[in-house]
Coordinates of C-alpha atoms and ligand atoms in Angstrom, one line a residue:
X12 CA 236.7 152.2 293.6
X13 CA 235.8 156.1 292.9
X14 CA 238.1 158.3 292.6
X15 CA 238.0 162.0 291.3
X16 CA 238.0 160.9 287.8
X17 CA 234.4 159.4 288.6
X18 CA 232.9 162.8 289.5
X19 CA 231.5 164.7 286.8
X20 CA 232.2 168.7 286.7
X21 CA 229.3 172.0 286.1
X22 CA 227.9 172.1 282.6
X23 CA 227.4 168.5 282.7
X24 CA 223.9 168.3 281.9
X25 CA 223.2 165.4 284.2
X26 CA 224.0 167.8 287.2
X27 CA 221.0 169.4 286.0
X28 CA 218.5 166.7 285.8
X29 CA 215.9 165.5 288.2
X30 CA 216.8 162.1 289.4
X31 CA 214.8 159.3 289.0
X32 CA 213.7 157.2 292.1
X33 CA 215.5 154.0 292.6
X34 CA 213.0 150.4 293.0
X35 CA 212.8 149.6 297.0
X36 CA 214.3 147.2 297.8
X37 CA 217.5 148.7 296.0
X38 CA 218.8 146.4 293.4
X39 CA 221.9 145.0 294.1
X40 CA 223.6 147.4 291.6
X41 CA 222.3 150.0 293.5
X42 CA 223.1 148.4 297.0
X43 CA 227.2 148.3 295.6
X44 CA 227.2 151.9 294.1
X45 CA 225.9 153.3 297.6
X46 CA 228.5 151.6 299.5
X47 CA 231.3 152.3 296.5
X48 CA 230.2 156.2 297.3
X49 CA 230.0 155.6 301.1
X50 CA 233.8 154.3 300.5
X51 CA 234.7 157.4 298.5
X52 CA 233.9 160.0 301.1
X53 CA 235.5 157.6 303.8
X54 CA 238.8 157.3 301.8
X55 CA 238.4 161.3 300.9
X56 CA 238.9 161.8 304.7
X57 CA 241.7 159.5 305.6
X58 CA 244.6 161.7 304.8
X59 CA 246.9 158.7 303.7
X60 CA 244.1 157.6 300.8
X61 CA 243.4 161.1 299.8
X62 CA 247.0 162.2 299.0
X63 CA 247.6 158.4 297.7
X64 CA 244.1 158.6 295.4
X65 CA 244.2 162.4 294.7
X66 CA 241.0 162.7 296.2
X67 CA 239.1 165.8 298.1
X68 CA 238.0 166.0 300.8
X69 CA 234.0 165.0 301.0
X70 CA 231.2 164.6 303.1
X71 CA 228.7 164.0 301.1
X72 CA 227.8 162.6 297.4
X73 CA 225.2 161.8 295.3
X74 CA 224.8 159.6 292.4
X75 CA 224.4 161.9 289.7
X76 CA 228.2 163.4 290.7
X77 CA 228.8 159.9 289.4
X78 CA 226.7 160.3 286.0
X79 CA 224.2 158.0 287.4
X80 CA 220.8 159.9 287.6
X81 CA 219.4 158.1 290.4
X82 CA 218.2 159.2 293.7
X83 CA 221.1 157.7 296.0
X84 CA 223.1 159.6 298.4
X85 CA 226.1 159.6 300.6
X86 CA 227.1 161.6 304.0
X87 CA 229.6 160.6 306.0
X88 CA 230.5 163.5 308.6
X89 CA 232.1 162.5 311.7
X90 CA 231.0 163.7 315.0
X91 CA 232.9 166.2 316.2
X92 CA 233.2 164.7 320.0
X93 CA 234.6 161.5 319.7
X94 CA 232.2 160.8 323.0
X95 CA 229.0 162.0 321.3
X96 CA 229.2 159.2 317.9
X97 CA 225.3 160.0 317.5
X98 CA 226.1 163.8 316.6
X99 CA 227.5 162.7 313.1
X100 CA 226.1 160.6 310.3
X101 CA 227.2 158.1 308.4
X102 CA 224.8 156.1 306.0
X103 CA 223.6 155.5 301.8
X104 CA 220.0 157.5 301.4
X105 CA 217.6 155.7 299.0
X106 CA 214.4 158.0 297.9
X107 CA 215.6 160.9 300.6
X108 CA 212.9 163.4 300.5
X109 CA 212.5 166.2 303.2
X110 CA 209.6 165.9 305.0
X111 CA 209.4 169.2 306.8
X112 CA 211.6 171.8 307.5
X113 CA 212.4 174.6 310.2
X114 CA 211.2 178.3 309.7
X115 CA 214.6 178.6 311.0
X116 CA 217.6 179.1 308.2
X117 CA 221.2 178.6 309.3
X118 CA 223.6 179.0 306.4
X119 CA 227.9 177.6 306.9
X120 CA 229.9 180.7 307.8
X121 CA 232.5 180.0 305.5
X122 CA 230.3 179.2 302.4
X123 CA 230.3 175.6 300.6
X124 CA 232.2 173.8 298.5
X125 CA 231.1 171.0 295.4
X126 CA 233.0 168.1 294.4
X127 CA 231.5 168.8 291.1
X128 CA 232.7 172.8 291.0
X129 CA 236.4 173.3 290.8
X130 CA 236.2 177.0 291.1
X131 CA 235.6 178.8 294.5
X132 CA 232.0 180.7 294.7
X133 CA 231.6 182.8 297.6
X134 CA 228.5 183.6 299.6
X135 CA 226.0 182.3 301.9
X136 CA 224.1 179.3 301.1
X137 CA 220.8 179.5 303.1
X138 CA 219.6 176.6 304.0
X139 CA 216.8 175.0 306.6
X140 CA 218.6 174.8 310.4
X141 CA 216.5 171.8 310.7
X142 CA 215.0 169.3 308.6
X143 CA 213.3 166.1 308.7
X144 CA 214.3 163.5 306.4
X145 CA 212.5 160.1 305.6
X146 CA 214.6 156.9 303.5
X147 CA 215.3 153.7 302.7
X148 CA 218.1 151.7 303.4
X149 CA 220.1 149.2 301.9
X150 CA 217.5 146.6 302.7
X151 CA 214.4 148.3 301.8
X152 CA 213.8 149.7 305.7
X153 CA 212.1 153.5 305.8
X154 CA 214.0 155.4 308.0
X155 CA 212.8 159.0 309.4
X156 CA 215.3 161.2 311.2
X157 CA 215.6 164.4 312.0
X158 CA 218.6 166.7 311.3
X159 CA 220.4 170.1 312.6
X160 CA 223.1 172.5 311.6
X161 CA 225.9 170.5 309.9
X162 CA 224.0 167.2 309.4
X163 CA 220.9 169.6 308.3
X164 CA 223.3 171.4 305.7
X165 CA 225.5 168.0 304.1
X166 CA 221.8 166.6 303.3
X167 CA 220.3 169.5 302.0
X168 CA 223.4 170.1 300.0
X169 CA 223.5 165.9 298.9
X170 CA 219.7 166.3 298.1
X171 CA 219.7 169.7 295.9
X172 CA 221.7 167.4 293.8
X173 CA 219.2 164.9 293.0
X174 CA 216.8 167.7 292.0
X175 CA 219.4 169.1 289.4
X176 CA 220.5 172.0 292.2
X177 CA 223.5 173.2 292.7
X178 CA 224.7 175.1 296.1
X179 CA 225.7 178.6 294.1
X180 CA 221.8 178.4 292.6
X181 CA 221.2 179.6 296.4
X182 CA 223.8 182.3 296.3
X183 CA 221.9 186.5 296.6
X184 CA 224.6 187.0 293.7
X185 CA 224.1 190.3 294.4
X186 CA 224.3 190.7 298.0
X187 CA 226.2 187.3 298.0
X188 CA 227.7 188.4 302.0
X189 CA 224.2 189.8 303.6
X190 CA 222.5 187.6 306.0
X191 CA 218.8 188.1 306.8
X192 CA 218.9 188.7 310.7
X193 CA 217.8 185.4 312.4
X194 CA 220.1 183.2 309.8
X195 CA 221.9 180.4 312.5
X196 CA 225.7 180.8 311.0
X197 CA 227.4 177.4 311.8
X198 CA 231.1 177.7 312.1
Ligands
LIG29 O1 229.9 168.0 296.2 C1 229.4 167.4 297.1 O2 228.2 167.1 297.1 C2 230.2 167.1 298.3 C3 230.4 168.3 299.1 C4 229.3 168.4 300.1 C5 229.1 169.6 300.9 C6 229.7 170.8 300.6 C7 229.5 172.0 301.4 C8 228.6 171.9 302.4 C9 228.0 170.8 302.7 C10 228.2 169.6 302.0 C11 231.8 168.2 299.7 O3 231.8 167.7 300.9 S1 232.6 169.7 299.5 C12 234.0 169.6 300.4 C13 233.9 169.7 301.9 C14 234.6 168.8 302.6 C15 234.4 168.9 304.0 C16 233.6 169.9 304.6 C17 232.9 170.7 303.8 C18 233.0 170.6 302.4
LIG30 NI1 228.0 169.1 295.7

């Protein structure tokens, strides 16, 4: 099971590597480290777990948090209207690349976070509003789905982390407050 001890921290070089595509179908390694990550962000967000496991809070991870440079990720983000299931998403990546991408930016109004950062870094991290991802699952299916606002921001964030990016690289560290006009701010 991962915990927090699992997740490695800034200025370990492996957050700064380019992770290496995984064989499709995923190996069954693969296959149990995708669902051991999809567990993690699960337990992070059942308050019982997370104070019992000392976890944080997470909506996303990817495998080279975990020292394993391989190009795996996992979101789990709940839909916000228990009635509309479909506006969350919950699923392992395999090979995630980003097809295309709105003109559009849309940046979280109250900055992001990092599993992997234990220090807080204001600023806006601009991001695409809308992006469209393809995949593969578990079982070697290509996926292709488009994504907005949240969604849009949790895989941009989970895939800037199997490039060796890290969500302060985005940050005007000058100007880390100013917003271009036409940046979607997503509260
Ligand atoms: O370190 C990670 O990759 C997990 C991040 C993902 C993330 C952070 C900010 C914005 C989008 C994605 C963690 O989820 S950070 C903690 C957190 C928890 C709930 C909501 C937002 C951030
Ligand atoms: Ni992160």
């Amino acid at each position: 099971m991962i915990t927090m001890d699992d997740i490695i921290r800034e200025g370990h070089p492996t957050l700064r590597d380019v992770a290496k595509e995984v064989p499709i179908p995923p190996t069954a390694e693969d296959v149990a480290l995708g669902k051991e990550m999809l567990q993690f962000l699960k337990n992070s967000q059942d308050p019982v777990k997370a104070e019992e496991l000392h976890l944080r809070g997470g909506v996303g991870l990817a495998a080279p948090q975990l020292d394993s440079s391989k190009r795996i990720i996992a979101v789990h983000v709940p839909s916000v209207d228990p009635e509309k299931p479909e506006n969350g998403i919950s699923t392992v990546m395999y090979n995630p690349k980003v097809l295309s991408h709105s003109v559009q930016e849309a940046c979280l109004g109250e900055g992001e976070g990092c599993l992997s950062v234990d220090r807080e870094v204001p600023g806006y991290v601009v991001r695409a509003a809308r992006i469209t991802v393809s995949y593969y699952d578990a079982e070697g299916e290509k996926h292709k789905i488009r994504l907005k606002n949240y969604n849009a921001i949790v895989v941009q964030h989970e895939i800037d982390h199997i490039n060796g990016i890290m969500f302060y690289d985005h940050i005007d560290e000058k100007n880390p407050l100013q917003l271009k006009d036409g940046v979607l701010v997503i509260e």
